[in-house]
XYZ file of C-alpha atoms in Angstrom:
365
model
C 0.000 0.000 0.000
C 1.445 3.398 -0.973
C 1.946 6.119 1.638
C -0.705 8.378 0.049
C -3.221 5.539 -0.100
C -2.420 4.682 3.502
C -3.141 8.251 4.566
C -6.495 8.158 2.770
C -7.316 4.814 4.357
C -6.391 5.984 7.834
C -8.371 9.180 7.432
C -11.378 7.082 6.494
C -10.695 4.699 9.338
C -10.813 7.476 11.917
C -14.482 7.954 11.091
C -14.860 4.416 12.430
C -12.539 4.406 15.408
C -12.123 0.668 15.503
C -11.304 0.034 11.847
C -7.532 0.515 11.816
C -6.372 -3.053 12.398
C -5.970 -3.920 8.727
C -3.491 -1.111 8.062
C 0.185 -1.869 8.427
C 2.635 0.950 7.758
C 5.906 -0.130 6.140
C 7.931 3.089 6.037
C 10.085 4.505 8.830
C 8.231 6.406 11.529
C 8.754 10.162 11.626
C 7.336 12.748 13.991
C 4.311 14.308 12.368
C 4.513 17.596 14.254
C 8.009 18.875 13.501
C 6.855 20.640 10.353
C 3.466 21.617 11.736
C 4.934 23.412 14.715
C 8.203 24.647 13.242
C 8.526 28.388 13.326
C 5.904 28.701 16.073
C 6.832 29.932 19.521
C 7.069 27.035 21.972
C 4.200 26.951 24.454
C 4.680 24.968 27.658
C 1.252 23.415 28.335
C 2.033 22.597 31.955
C 3.276 26.096 32.765
C 0.121 27.637 31.301
C -2.217 25.052 32.805
C -0.857 25.245 36.347
C -1.928 28.879 36.603
C -5.458 27.566 37.101
C -4.468 24.508 39.132
C -2.632 25.982 42.096
C -3.718 24.090 45.184
C -5.102 21.227 43.053
C -4.153 18.418 45.410
C -4.980 20.382 48.541
C -8.457 21.000 47.129
C -8.873 17.309 46.299
C -7.852 16.352 49.830
C -10.505 18.759 51.151
C -13.085 16.867 49.082
C -11.861 13.647 50.702
C -11.943 14.911 54.276
C -13.145 12.148 56.579
C -12.811 11.531 60.275
C -11.405 7.999 60.069
C -7.631 8.444 59.985
C -6.756 5.219 58.140
C -9.399 5.669 55.449
C -8.316 9.267 54.950
C -4.666 8.217 54.612
C -5.549 5.547 52.052
C -7.746 7.876 50.022
C -5.189 10.687 49.975
C -2.256 8.368 49.283
C -1.900 9.087 45.549
C -2.811 12.783 45.808
C 0.723 13.678 46.877
C 1.506 16.032 43.984
C 3.886 13.569 42.333
C 1.613 12.585 39.450
C 1.765 14.180 35.994
C -1.657 15.857 36.418
C -2.023 15.273 32.689
C -5.816 15.191 32.772
C -6.365 18.330 34.875
C -3.937 20.221 32.626
C -5.863 19.238 29.492
C -9.162 20.139 31.149
C -8.211 23.688 32.168
C -6.475 24.359 28.850
C -9.573 23.184 26.990
C -11.783 25.318 29.255
C -9.812 28.463 28.448
C -9.579 27.631 24.736
C -13.362 27.166 24.497
C -14.124 30.260 26.577
C -11.887 32.403 24.367
C -13.390 30.877 21.240
C -16.927 31.644 22.435
C -16.703 35.205 23.745
C -13.018 35.935 24.336
C -13.448 35.250 28.070
C -10.014 34.835 29.615
C -10.907 33.185 32.921
C -11.677 29.608 33.881
C -15.030 29.281 35.624
C -15.094 27.683 39.068
C -17.292 24.889 37.691
C -14.779 24.227 34.905
C -11.916 24.013 37.386
C -14.028 21.613 39.438
C -14.143 19.297 36.405
C -10.332 19.177 36.489
C -10.427 17.996 40.109
C -13.179 15.480 39.394
C -11.278 14.064 36.401
C -8.182 13.520 38.526
C -10.244 11.895 41.276
C -11.988 9.506 38.869
C -8.646 8.664 37.275
C -6.994 7.963 40.633
C -9.901 5.831 41.841
C -9.594 3.767 38.660
C -5.861 3.281 39.316
C -6.546 2.041 42.839
C -9.086 -0.462 41.514
C -6.862 -1.478 38.571
C -3.989 -2.240 40.937
C -6.257 -4.573 42.894
C -7.373 -6.424 39.742
C -3.778 -6.649 38.477
C -2.351 -7.498 41.906
C 0.149 -4.673 41.295
C 2.720 -3.875 43.960
C 4.062 -0.515 42.728
C 2.628 2.658 41.174
C 4.343 6.014 40.600
C 7.507 4.727 42.210
C 5.941 3.585 45.490
C 3.873 0.729 46.905
C 0.237 0.484 45.825
C -2.685 0.966 48.192
C -3.559 -2.733 48.010
C 0.051 -3.696 48.778
C 0.092 -1.590 51.970
C -3.453 -1.937 53.286
C -4.732 -5.054 51.535
C -7.265 -5.624 48.766
C -10.477 -5.222 50.765
C -9.533 -1.834 52.188
C -8.159 -0.698 48.822
C -11.539 -1.414 47.194
C -13.203 0.809 49.786
C -10.618 3.578 49.280
C -11.277 3.597 45.524
C -15.021 3.652 46.159
C -14.633 6.566 48.562
C -12.698 8.621 45.999
C -15.396 7.938 43.400
C -18.150 8.938 45.830
C -16.344 12.198 46.649
C -15.987 12.891 42.924
C -19.724 12.240 42.470
C -20.609 14.695 45.234
C -18.359 17.353 43.688
C -19.977 16.703 40.305
C -23.495 17.026 41.753
C -22.563 20.412 43.264
C -21.932 21.789 39.771
C -25.667 21.397 39.229
C -25.609 20.975 35.435
C -27.535 17.856 34.409
C -25.876 17.703 30.979
C -22.414 17.735 32.541
C -23.449 15.151 35.137
C -24.676 12.870 32.329
C -21.438 13.356 30.362
C -19.172 12.433 33.258
C -21.242 9.545 34.586
C -20.701 7.959 31.153
C -17.015 7.802 32.074
C -17.738 5.538 35.059
C -19.693 3.138 32.858
C -16.924 3.151 30.241
C -14.278 2.374 32.856
C -16.201 -0.692 33.993
C -16.954 -1.862 30.442
C -13.318 -1.273 29.479
C -12.122 -3.454 32.334
C -14.465 -6.219 31.222
C -13.136 -5.911 27.660
C -9.608 -6.277 29.008
C -10.596 -9.531 30.707
C -11.644 -11.013 27.340
C -9.953 -11.684 24.005
C -10.856 -12.322 20.362
C -9.680 -15.116 18.053
C -10.082 -13.188 14.810
C -7.117 -10.861 14.165
C -9.159 -7.861 12.956
C -11.687 -8.291 15.761
C -8.786 -8.485 18.205
C -7.422 -5.098 17.157
C -10.880 -3.537 17.261
C -11.329 -5.040 20.730
C -8.010 -3.504 21.831
C -8.872 -0.031 20.543
C -12.345 -0.103 22.074
C -10.834 -1.128 25.413
C -8.252 1.650 25.067
C -10.970 4.228 24.485
C -13.138 3.115 27.380
C -10.350 2.669 29.947
C -8.274 5.734 29.084
C -9.634 8.083 26.433
C -13.254 8.326 27.570
C -12.313 10.227 30.736
C -10.229 12.746 28.780
C -12.768 13.111 25.967
C -15.779 13.564 28.226
C -13.965 15.893 30.645
C -13.018 18.099 27.696
C -16.607 18.008 26.482
C -17.920 18.867 29.959
C -15.880 22.077 30.254
C -16.848 23.061 26.714
C -20.529 22.686 27.639
C -19.993 24.897 30.690
C -18.205 27.571 28.654
C -19.862 27.601 25.246
C -23.380 26.819 23.985
C -22.253 25.677 20.502
C -22.591 21.876 19.979
C -19.901 22.060 17.288
C -17.412 23.240 19.912
C -18.514 20.432 22.240
C -17.704 17.930 19.495
C -14.312 19.529 18.822
C -13.431 19.266 22.516
C -14.625 15.655 22.677
C -12.747 14.596 19.542
C -9.533 16.248 20.705
C -9.732 14.479 24.069
C -10.629 11.143 22.497
C -7.750 11.160 20.026
C -5.137 12.449 22.477
C -6.361 9.921 25.035
C -6.011 6.973 22.678
C -2.566 8.194 21.602
C -1.541 8.554 25.256
C -2.411 4.922 25.976
C -0.774 3.666 22.777
C 2.476 5.323 23.851
C 2.018 3.893 27.342
C 1.806 0.453 25.740
C 4.992 1.184 23.785
C 6.820 2.313 26.918
C 5.940 -0.983 28.577
C 8.435 -2.521 26.126
C 10.991 0.288 25.772
C 11.363 1.956 29.190
C 13.003 0.745 32.359
C 11.061 0.285 35.581
C 12.785 3.271 37.205
C 11.526 5.613 34.476
C 7.967 4.315 34.536
C 7.631 4.054 38.311
C 6.098 0.592 37.832
C 7.328 -2.758 36.466
C 7.764 -2.918 32.684
C 6.628 -5.821 30.466
C 3.761 -5.881 32.956
C 1.101 -6.201 30.251
C 2.516 -9.488 28.936
C 2.715 -10.857 32.468
C -0.953 -9.930 32.920
C -1.823 -11.772 29.712
C -2.614 -8.607 27.748
C -1.958 -8.242 24.020
C -1.403 -4.519 23.415
C -0.563 -2.681 20.186
C 3.099 -3.751 19.886
C 2.096 -7.401 20.369
C -0.776 -7.261 17.893
C 1.403 -5.662 15.216
C 4.213 -8.141 15.934
C 1.730 -10.974 15.492
C 1.297 -9.939 11.850
C 4.988 -10.753 11.309
C 5.102 -13.748 13.666
C 1.762 -15.628 13.372
C 2.979 -18.173 15.931
C 2.146 -15.520 18.535
C -1.575 -16.151 17.939
C -1.595 -19.226 20.139
C 0.219 -17.353 22.912
C -2.269 -14.482 22.721
C -5.228 -16.829 22.980
C -3.798 -18.512 26.094
C -2.895 -15.066 27.472
C 0.832 -15.903 27.620
C 0.036 -18.453 30.307
C 2.435 -21.264 29.334
C 6.018 -21.393 30.614
C 8.292 -19.217 28.494
C 5.438 -17.403 26.707
C 6.235 -13.981 28.169
C 9.921 -14.152 27.262
C 9.241 -15.447 23.748
C 6.555 -12.835 23.107
C 8.894 -10.085 24.297
C 11.568 -11.250 21.866
C 9.080 -11.381 18.988
C 7.968 -7.827 19.733
C 11.547 -6.561 19.859
C 12.428 -8.368 16.612
C 9.354 -6.963 14.850
C 8.346 -3.410 14.020
C 5.446 -3.598 16.490
C 6.790 -0.742 18.607
C 7.287 1.473 15.548
C 3.844 0.627 14.163
C 2.147 1.427 17.462
C 4.054 4.700 17.679
C 3.000 5.530 14.137
C -0.633 4.801 15.002
C -0.349 7.114 18.023
C 0.988 9.818 15.716
C -2.076 9.468 13.478
C -4.384 9.916 16.461
C -2.421 12.970 17.603
C -2.593 14.382 14.094
C -6.372 14.031 14.222
C -6.443 15.736 17.633
C -4.452 18.687 16.275
C -6.758 18.896 13.269
C -9.768 19.140 15.593
C -8.407 21.686 18.080
C -7.116 23.877 15.240
C -10.750 24.642 14.411
C -10.945 26.864 17.511
C -9.975 30.519 17.532
C -6.193 30.986 18.027
C -5.138 31.397 21.659
C -2.182 30.462 23.864
C -4.297 27.678 25.369
C -5.242 26.262 21.980
C -1.553 26.283 20.989
C -0.683 24.633 24.306
C -3.118 21.818 23.511
C -1.400 21.367 20.154
C 1.959 21.253 21.923
C 0.605 18.807 24.462
C -0.281 16.368 21.704
C 3.371 16.343 20.625
C 4.498 15.830 24.223
C 2.283 12.752 24.370
C 4.360 11.240 21.579
C 7.780 12.150 22.980
C 7.293 11.309 26.678
C 9.461 8.605 28.213
C 7.379 7.849 31.312
């Protein structure tokens, strides 16, 4: 397939998010933003975003205030300011970009900032629950909640964070926004169920992987972006732009996370690498590698459960171009995100969102 035809096919495929499995790129991967952003002044998304997020973790801990000391300690454990705060940054940048687009308003509304807190709380609750399901022992360079306090108490801590997020969401008082963000909770659960299953057919398997990736990772980003756009602008077209940007950046973020599971060391990631294979999960690099090494199909179907499967699968991935293909796919999603956000009126926040999409591709942890 020629490069031009591939581009046309991928563009068409993005209209159906789960139709990309049959495309296999055979040319070297190159960053798709170097030309797009060359000549433009660099905008640091985190520097701009943190202007509206001062006291973020203190405010979250206030939402979690409870009298029981142990439960409070468990619930606050991951709100120590050492996370990337990737989701809150996107949310406040999108809020400002939409506000400026609508009526040139330069401030973030209190309700929009609250969405940033809620997004981080939902995300953290999902991490606590994921670590229980995966029996993980480390997260962000320290022991997990379930490792320290046990599984039963960790379940309750995750539930408590979700309940606090729900109360904060109800206080906003906008039924449309409440409906948008409650969809995230459903998607997280459905995504986890998708991750527990697998498909025999190769094309179905890739579609299954991308749907799981959207529900577990991208839905929160997409719907949080949409929520702040609803609060700041009445135009449904802007709501769709915000949603599409968040969806595409979110999928790209997880694709790169799946790449880093094969290419980064544990110290960089703050959690064990090659963890997905050990959990029986076939992510993008594995699925692309399987196209070159069909013998991986049997390993995928038994979820790398036989002795030596994990090591053999790792070698197949490293011998294939699975990492490069997954990176290329992430670039296509980021390109789509940039295309969407570029429809908004120019602003420092819009440019920061463009820059953030490139940072998603170049991060190493």
